[in-house]
Amino acid sequence: MKKGSSFVETNFVETLTPQYTPGAPSSAMQTLEDKVAALQAQQEMENLRGEIQDLNEKLETLRVKRAQDKEKLKEGEKMKLQVEQLLEFKSRIMESQAQLQRELQKAKAEAREAVENRDRHMDDTQELTENVEMLTLDKEMAEEKAETLQLELDQAKERIEELTLDLEILKTEMSGAVTPTDGVANSLQVRQLEQQNSRLRETLVKMRDLSAHDKHELQRVQKDLETKKGELADMARAKDKLAAQVGQLEQTISDLQEQVDAALGAEEMVETLTDRNLNLEEKVAELLETVADLEAINDMNDQLQENARELELELREELDMANSKIREVMREREASNEVIVDQDATIKKFRELVQKQQEQNMDLRHALEKETNKPIGTPSEIIDFKKMFTETKAHSKAIDMELRRLEVAQANHHVAYLTQYMPDNFMSRGGDHDAVLVLLLVARMISKAEIVIGGIRDKYPVPENIDRSAVLKTHAIDQYAFSARLLQLLYSMQALLHQYQYVLGTCSVEVFLRLGTLYPEMASHERNLDFYVDLLRKDQLDENVSLESLEKTVSYFSTVYPSHLLSEKMDQTTYLCDTSRVLTSGADAANTCASVVLALLHPQHEDCEVAVMCRDIVTAGKEINAAVKRIRRRMPQDGSVGPLSYPEDVQETLTSTTNYMNNAARALRHLTRNLLQQTSLLADAEGGVNGEKLKELTHQATDLIYGGEDLGPDSIKLSVQRTLSELTRITSALEKGEYDFDGTVEERTIPPVTLRAQALKNEMKDTEHLKYKLESREQDLKELKLAVKAKNEELSEMTVRRDLAEKKLSTATRDADLTIEKLQRKLDDTLMMLRRKEKEYDETMDHLQSDIESLETEKGELREKLKALNKKTLYDALSKSSPLTGVVSPSSPTTPSAGGVPPSVPGGGMVRDSPMLLQQITDLKTALHHATASVHNNTAQRMHSQLASLRPIKVQKLSTMVGEEKRDVSKEDVDMEDKRSTDHINQLMRQATSLQKEVNALMTGVTVVDLSKRKPASFPATTTGDPAHHIISHNNKLNTLRTRIASLQDEITRALALNTPGGSVSTAFSAFPSPQLTKVLGEQELVQVGRVRVPGEMSSNQEPVQVVLQRDHLMNLHLRLLK
């Protein structure tokens, strides 16, 4: 049985309760609001961009017009001079006009003849083209018809073979001993078969004639087609000559037309230029005024552009921060979903396993009981130490995973808290934060690529041999070729990323920040690598996966490096090592593809050009691997003298060799795929592909990869040979020691991250220093302002006093009258308000008093109605198996009914509470429900952890002497046991009686919380009078009673099982009730033991009253009836 995942995990049985805080906004709503705000901001940005673009277009239009006006002014001055010159040349032009007219007539005639010849030639060419197309169509139709006839011929042959077999079978049947009737029947069948054979033979002859006729027609059509192709080539050459002549004549006609137009339009040009000059002088004045206005508009537009640019940068920063938050939330949600799915699958597996084991255990017990006719106890458990060790290991691994997850979460929180202390420019787009993210991204992508490399190496091993059967019948060869190509791309990407990592540790701060601006693009390419990591994790990374996205990623990093980091120094030792790995994987991919091509080639075409190329590639690949091994042996190991050092031309050579090997591997990969498809389409797959078809497929692959530099199969061969020659040269130089360490000790550079961090710290220190200076200056300015303000106040006060003294006599009487009127109005308003407040206070007190009285009345009614409850409800509740339904029924007045509906009382009437009380009760119920759920969840988790920490139970084997000891029990021990059981039963009866009294007291002693003493907007000193406290204490009492009743029922059931013959099953730990007794005790239907009729009138409407009696009550009833 394959084990998917261990079920020994922490938080095994976990109730997933939503962590919801009442009153707090939901994260989904907050995210939606953020998205809406981002969309609005983006829409405003688009509108502002549109306005800025319109203003820019208007400004550019005006600038162009100004430039055109300046040019027109210059042209006007030139035209004045030209007018004078044109008047002089007018007479000369008129003389040459007549001569040009004659030449023009002659040229028109020649052109007309040339056009007629061209049209005639084009018609002939068109007719020939149509004839060729018709012949091509006829050829295709003939080929299709021949194929159809060939298929029909094959079917007829198969039918003839079947009929021949049937005839042979009939002959064998007829050769045996048969009855006369059977002989007649067989002779009739033979005649029918002979007639069918004759018809089929005639059909076969006709098919053969038709096939011969079609072949003859096809040969004739092919000959006609070759003849027409020759004629078409001749016509094409003639057409090219005539087209050249027509072009020359058209050029001559255009030159003559220009001369004629210049001669005819000279006089008109002079008049037109004069009018234009006058108009331009008027427009110049208008344009000068427009220029002044546009300059003002341009200044305003620059300000608007500046503001829009700042707003755009702010909105971009906000949008990037919102997108990063959304990505983090999505990543956390995916991780949570994965954990939940894993836990659900684990729980399901555990439950299925437990159920299966229980069913097997029960089946084995029943089978053993049937065989031995004796009750079988629980067998002792066999300790599986291997399983224990596995579970312990899985448990420790789960705990380690929980700790790692906690450490990761704490680290993320730590980083988030630290980033909150950083300034805004640190988190801005293209700033220090993006540069740090690029530094982390490069290292992360190197690690992810190494993960994929390790997984792909283990998944697809090297095939032992490559032959036709292995290629066509299995996928191992194709998978290894795919893995080699994938490794080549991953090694190429690692080589580039190692150089990025080295440059990021040694470059300047400016280059470091410039690379930070490329973080969004690099992050998108990291997602391409994550796609392959995810496929590897799901075990779906096979030869059917496309490598285009990975090729784009490698192309991107190889393009960015020379454009941004060309002047930076490289880690030459690492680059040489990475290049050797790239060339090894590329050589493996090329060798595999070339071997596949040789395996699928037809045996008769093994000496073709492509086959020779493939053999050369295999040989060169082996030599490349040998050269790489020599390079690795010469690479400096740990503890060596120093790194390698070689000139830049060698570095460029290594880059070119990787490009050559990449092109060769890609071309061979395309060739292999096309060849496999062609092989699957062949009718005779065992024969293989011929040399011509293979050459055509090779040309297609090289055209796709090499493009304009394509040389056919020689392109692939030259790429591999160049790689081998350059690599051999570098290997020879390396073995001679030309690239060894020369002893030059490089100055240790400080990483740009450290420099930037120090600069940022210094800036913060300078900012603090300036802050202190500004605060001292601001304090001085405040003191000066206060002094100036005090002087101004003194001056204004003296001025006001002077004015008041001047106006005091004139305004004293008027002010006094106005003051008296205002005070009188205020007094009247105050008295009216006081009367209104007193009236509202009296109404409120009356209303509260009426509420208190109604509550008291309701309290009395409830108390009276609860006392009138029938004892039948209590006895029914106690007789039921569930203790919860016996203590509090759904209609009990002590339990608040759901949904705010007032509880009903069986005695009659409905009790209606005030809306305020119902709302308080509902809120308290909700709070109590949440608190109870939280307490239960915590208790379950604590018990689960305690159970997980306990040691495994060691079950001892039952002694064989237990039965013998029981047989030797004396009579005195039996009497003592009976007395002990009687005392235990009496004690249980006393406990049941006391519990019944407590339940009655709880149901009849309903209390209503007095709300009359509470005042609005005031809080009591204690919570004992709070309705929530009352409900909590009441629920605590209910829970206590439930627990006691449940334990009492368990004790009663156990006592009944012990005192009932055959009612208990003894085990190693305790005695349990037998299934029969459990079934009897679980029955809900009442047993009728008697019927008592009372004299009186019997009406059909009266329903019988069922009386539930205990054992002692039933005995008393018997005694009374007997008397």
Coordinates of C-alpha atoms in Angstrom, one line a residue, residues 142-466:
A142 CA -4.9 12.5 -61.9
E143 CA -2.7 11.7 -58.8
E144 CA -5.7 11.7 -56.5
K145 CA -7.6 9.5 -58.9
A146 CA -4.6 7.1 -59.1
E147 CA -4.4 7.0 -55.3
T148 CA -8.1 6.2 -55.1
L149 CA -7.9 3.5 -57.7
Q150 CA -4.8 2.1 -55.9
L151 CA -6.8 1.9 -52.6
E152 CA -9.7 0.2 -54.4
L153 CA -7.3 -2.2 -55.9
D154 CA -5.9 -3.0 -52.5
Q155 CA -9.4 -3.5 -51.1
A156 CA -10.2 -5.8 -54.0
K157 CA -7.1 -7.9 -53.4
E158 CA -8.0 -8.2 -49.7
R159 CA -11.5 -9.3 -50.7
I160 CA -10.1 -11.9 -53.1
E161 CA -7.9 -13.2 -50.3
E162 CA -10.9 -13.5 -48.0
L163 CA -12.9 -15.3 -50.6
T164 CA -10.0 -17.6 -51.4
L165 CA -9.8 -18.5 -47.7
D166 CA -13.5 -19.1 -47.6
L167 CA -13.3 -21.3 -50.7
E168 CA -10.5 -23.3 -49.1
I169 CA -12.6 -23.7 -45.9
L170 CA -15.6 -24.9 -48.0
K171 CA -13.4 -27.3 -49.9
T172 CA -12.1 -28.8 -46.7
E173 CA -15.6 -29.1 -45.4
M174 CA -16.8 -30.8 -48.6
S175 CA -13.9 -33.2 -48.6
G176 CA -15.3 -34.9 -45.5
A177 CA -18.3 -37.3 -45.2
V178 CA -21.6 -35.4 -45.6
T179 CA -25.2 -36.3 -46.3
P180 CA -26.8 -35.9 -49.7
T181 CA -28.6 -32.7 -48.7
D182 CA -25.4 -31.3 -47.4
G183 CA -23.6 -32.1 -50.6
V184 CA -26.2 -30.3 -52.7
A185 CA -26.0 -27.2 -50.4
N186 CA -22.2 -27.2 -50.6
S187 CA -22.3 -27.5 -54.4
L188 CA -24.6 -24.5 -54.6
Q189 CA -22.3 -22.5 -52.4
V190 CA -19.4 -23.4 -54.6
R191 CA -21.2 -22.2 -57.7
Q192 CA -22.0 -18.9 -56.0
L193 CA -18.4 -18.5 -55.0
E194 CA -17.2 -19.3 -58.5
Q195 CA -19.5 -16.6 -59.9
Q196 CA -18.3 -14.1 -57.4
N197 CA -14.7 -15.0 -58.2
S198 CA -15.4 -14.4 -61.9
R199 CA -17.0 -11.1 -61.3
L200 CA -14.1 -10.0 -59.0
R201 CA -11.6 -11.2 -61.7
E202 CA -13.3 -9.0 -64.3
T203 CA -13.3 -6.1 -61.9
L204 CA -9.6 -6.6 -61.2
V205 CA -8.8 -6.6 -65.0
K206 CA -10.8 -3.3 -65.4
M207 CA -9.0 -1.8 -62.5
R208 CA -5.7 -2.8 -64.0
D209 CA -6.6 -1.2 -67.3
L210 CA -7.8 2.0 -65.6
S211 CA -4.5 2.2 -63.6
A212 CA -2.4 1.7 -66.8
H213 CA -4.4 4.4 -68.6
D214 CA -4.1 6.8 -65.7
K215 CA -0.3 6.2 -65.6
H216 CA -0.1 6.9 -69.3
E217 CA -2.1 10.1 -68.9
L218 CA 0.0 11.2 -66.0
Q219 CA 3.2 10.8 -68.0
R220 CA 1.8 12.7 -70.9
V221 CA 0.7 15.5 -68.7
Q222 CA 4.2 15.7 -67.1
K223 CA 5.8 16.0 -70.5
D224 CA 3.4 18.8 -71.5
L225 CA 4.1 20.5 -68.2
E226 CA 7.9 20.4 -68.8
T227 CA 7.3 21.8 -72.3
K228 CA 5.2 24.6 -70.9
K229 CA 7.7 25.4 -68.2
G230 CA 10.4 25.9 -70.9
E231 CA 8.1 28.2 -72.9
L232 CA 7.3 30.1 -69.7
A233 CA 11.0 30.7 -68.9
D234 CA 11.5 32.1 -72.4
M235 CA 8.5 34.3 -72.1
A236 CA 9.7 35.5 -68.7
R237 CA 13.1 36.5 -70.2
A238 CA 11.5 38.4 -73.0
K239 CA 9.1 40.1 -70.6
D240 CA 12.1 41.3 -68.5
K241 CA 13.8 42.8 -71.5
L242 CA 10.6 44.6 -72.6
A243 CA 10.0 45.8 -69.0
A244 CA 13.5 47.4 -69.0
Q245 CA 12.8 49.1 -72.3
V246 CA 9.4 50.4 -71.0
G247 CA 11.1 51.8 -67.9
Q248 CA 13.6 53.7 -69.9
L249 CA 10.9 55.1 -72.2
E250 CA 8.8 56.1 -69.2
Q251 CA 11.8 57.9 -67.6
T252 CA 12.3 59.8 -70.9
I253 CA 8.6 60.8 -71.0
S254 CA 8.7 62.0 -67.5
D255 CA 11.8 64.2 -68.2
L256 CA 10.2 65.7 -71.2
Q257 CA 6.9 66.3 -69.4
E258 CA 8.8 68.2 -66.6
Q259 CA 10.5 70.4 -69.2
V260 CA 7.2 71.2 -70.9
D261 CA 5.5 72.0 -67.6
A262 CA 8.3 74.2 -66.6
A263 CA 8.1 76.1 -69.8
L264 CA 4.4 76.5 -69.8
G265 CA 4.1 77.4 -66.1
A266 CA 6.8 80.0 -65.9
E267 CA 4.6 83.0 -66.6
E268 CA 1.8 81.8 -64.4
M269 CA 4.4 81.1 -61.7
V270 CA 5.5 84.8 -61.7
E271 CA 2.0 86.0 -61.1
T272 CA 1.3 83.4 -58.5
L273 CA 4.4 84.2 -56.6
T274 CA 3.6 88.0 -56.6
D275 CA 0.2 87.2 -55.0
R276 CA 1.7 84.8 -52.5
N277 CA 4.3 87.4 -51.5
L278 CA 1.6 89.9 -50.6
N279 CA -0.4 87.4 -48.7
L280 CA 2.6 86.2 -46.8
E281 CA 3.4 89.7 -45.6
E282 CA -0.1 89.9 -44.1
K283 CA 0.2 86.5 -42.5
V284 CA 3.6 87.3 -41.0
A285 CA 2.0 90.0 -38.9
E286 CA -0.8 87.7 -37.8
L287 CA 1.7 84.9 -37.0
L288 CA 3.8 87.2 -34.8
E289 CA 0.8 87.9 -32.7
T290 CA 0.0 84.2 -32.6
V291 CA 3.6 83.4 -31.6
A292 CA 3.4 85.6 -28.5
D293 CA 0.1 83.9 -27.4
L294 CA 1.6 80.5 -28.1
E295 CA 4.7 81.2 -26.0
A296 CA 2.5 82.0 -23.1
I297 CA 0.5 78.9 -23.7
N298 CA 3.8 76.9 -24.0
D299 CA 4.9 78.2 -20.6
M300 CA 1.6 77.2 -19.1
N301 CA 1.8 73.8 -20.8
D302 CA 5.3 73.2 -19.3
Q303 CA 3.9 73.8 -15.9
L304 CA 1.0 71.5 -16.5
Q305 CA 3.4 68.8 -17.8
E306 CA 5.6 69.2 -14.7
N307 CA 2.6 68.8 -12.4
A308 CA 1.2 65.9 -14.4
R309 CA 4.6 64.2 -14.3
E310 CA 4.8 64.4 -10.6
L311 CA 1.3 63.2 -10.2
E312 CA 2.0 60.3 -12.6
L313 CA 5.1 59.3 -10.5
E314 CA 3.1 59.3 -7.3
L315 CA 0.3 57.3 -8.8
R316 CA 2.8 54.8 -10.2
E317 CA 4.3 54.3 -6.8
E318 CA 0.9 53.8 -5.2
L319 CA -0.1 51.4 -8.0
D320 CA 3.1 49.4 -7.6
M321 CA 2.7 49.2 -3.8
A322 CA -0.9 48.0 -4.2
N323 CA 0.1 45.4 -6.8
S324 CA 2.8 44.1 -4.5
K325 CA 0.3 43.8 -1.6
I326 CA -2.1 42.0 -3.9
R327 CA 0.6 39.5 -4.9
E328 CA 1.5 38.9 -1.3
V329 CA -2.1 38.3 -0.3
M330 CA -2.6 35.9 -3.3
R331 CA 0.6 34.1 -2.4
E332 CA -0.5 33.7 1.2
R333 CA -3.9 32.5 0.1
E334 CA -2.4 29.9 -2.2
A335 CA -0.2 28.6 0.6
S336 CA -3.1 28.4 3.0
N337 CA -5.2 26.5 0.4
E338 CA -2.4 24.0 -0.1
V339 CA -2.1 23.4 3.6
I340 CA -5.8 23.0 3.9
V341 CA -6.0 20.6 1.0
D342 CA -3.1 18.5 2.4
Q343 CA -4.7 18.4 5.9
D344 CA -8.1 17.4 4.5
A345 CA -6.5 14.6 2.4
T346 CA -4.5 13.4 5.4
I347 CA -7.7 13.4 7.6
K348 CA -9.6 11.5 4.9
K349 CA -6.9 8.9 4.5
F350 CA -6.7 8.4 8.3
R351 CA -10.5 8.0 8.6
E352 CA -10.7 5.5 5.7
L353 CA -7.8 3.5 7.3
V354 CA -9.5 3.5 10.7
Q355 CA -12.8 2.5 9.2
K356 CA -11.2 -0.3 7.2
Q357 CA -9.3 -1.6 10.2
Q358 CA -12.4 -1.6 12.4
E359 CA -14.4 -3.5 9.8
Q360 CA -11.7 -6.0 9.4
N361 CA -11.4 -6.4 13.2
M362 CA -15.2 -6.9 13.5
D363 CA -15.3 -9.5 10.7
L364 CA -12.4 -11.4 12.2
R365 CA -14.1 -11.4 15.6
H366 CA -17.4 -12.6 14.2
A367 CA -15.7 -15.4 12.2
L368 CA -13.7 -16.5 15.3
E369 CA -16.9 -16.5 17.5
K370 CA -18.7 -18.6 14.9
E371 CA -15.8 -21.1 14.8
T372 CA -15.3 -21.4 18.5
N373 CA -18.9 -20.6 19.7
K374 CA -17.3 -18.5 22.5
P375 CA -17.1 -14.8 23.0
I376 CA -13.6 -13.6 22.0
G377 CA -12.0 -10.7 23.9
T378 CA -9.9 -8.0 22.3
P379 CA -6.6 -9.4 21.1
S380 CA -3.4 -7.8 22.2
E381 CA -1.9 -5.2 19.9
I382 CA 1.3 -6.1 18.1
I383 CA 3.7 -3.3 18.2
D384 CA 5.0 -2.4 14.8
F385 CA 8.3 -0.7 15.6
K386 CA 8.9 0.3 12.0
K387 CA 5.6 2.0 11.8
M388 CA 6.3 3.7 15.2
F389 CA 9.7 5.0 13.9
T390 CA 8.1 6.2 10.7
E391 CA 5.3 8.0 12.5
T392 CA 7.8 9.5 15.0
K393 CA 9.9 10.7 12.1
A394 CA 6.9 12.2 10.3
H395 CA 5.8 13.9 13.5
S396 CA 9.2 15.4 14.0
K397 CA 9.3 16.5 10.4
A398 CA 5.9 18.1 10.7
I399 CA 7.1 20.0 13.8
D400 CA 10.2 21.1 11.9
M401 CA 8.0 22.3 9.1
E402 CA 5.8 24.2 11.5
L403 CA 8.9 25.9 13.0
R404 CA 10.3 26.7 9.6
R405 CA 7.0 28.2 8.6
L406 CA 6.9 30.3 11.8
E407 CA 10.5 31.5 11.1
V408 CA 9.6 32.5 7.6
A409 CA 6.5 34.4 8.8
Q410 CA 8.5 36.1 11.5
A411 CA 11.2 37.1 8.9
N412 CA 8.5 38.5 6.6
H413 CA 7.0 40.5 9.4
H414 CA 10.5 41.7 10.4
V415 CA 11.2 42.9 6.9
A416 CA 7.8 44.6 6.7
Y417 CA 8.3 46.4 9.9
L418 CA 11.8 47.5 8.9
T419 CA 10.5 48.8 5.5
Q420 CA 8.0 51.0 7.4
Y421 CA 11.0 52.8 9.0
M422 CA 12.6 53.6 5.6
P423 CA 11.9 56.9 3.8
D424 CA 9.6 57.1 0.8
N425 CA 12.4 57.5 -1.7
F426 CA 13.8 54.2 -0.6
M427 CA 10.6 52.4 -1.7
S428 CA 10.1 54.4 -4.8
R429 CA 10.1 52.8 -8.3
G430 CA 13.7 52.2 -9.5
G431 CA 15.1 53.1 -6.1
D432 CA 17.2 51.3 -3.6
H433 CA 14.5 48.8 -2.7
D434 CA 14.2 47.6 -6.3
A435 CA 18.0 47.3 -6.5
V436 CA 18.0 45.1 -3.4
L437 CA 15.2 43.0 -4.9
V438 CA 17.3 42.5 -8.1
L439 CA 20.2 41.3 -5.9
L440 CA 17.9 38.8 -4.2
L441 CA 16.2 37.8 -7.5
V442 CA 19.5 36.9 -9.2
A443 CA 20.5 34.5 -6.3
R444 CA 17.0 33.1 -6.2
M445 CA 16.9 32.3 -9.9
I446 CA 20.3 30.6 -9.7
S447 CA 19.0 28.4 -6.9
K448 CA 15.7 27.6 -8.7
A449 CA 17.6 26.7 -11.9
E450 CA 19.9 24.4 -9.8
I451 CA 16.7 22.7 -8.4
V452 CA 15.4 22.1 -11.9
I453 CA 18.8 20.8 -13.1
G454 CA 19.0 18.3 -10.2
G455 CA 15.4 17.1 -10.8
I456 CA 15.8 16.7 -14.5
R457 CA 19.1 14.8 -14.1
D458 CA 17.6 12.3 -11.8
K459 CA 14.4 11.9 -13.9
Y460 CA 15.9 11.2 -17.3
P461 CA 19.1 9.1 -17.3
V462 CA 21.4 8.6 -20.2
P463 CA 20.1 5.9 -22.6
E464 CA 22.3 2.8 -23.1
N465 CA 21.9 2.7 -26.9
I466 CA 20.1 4.6 -29.6

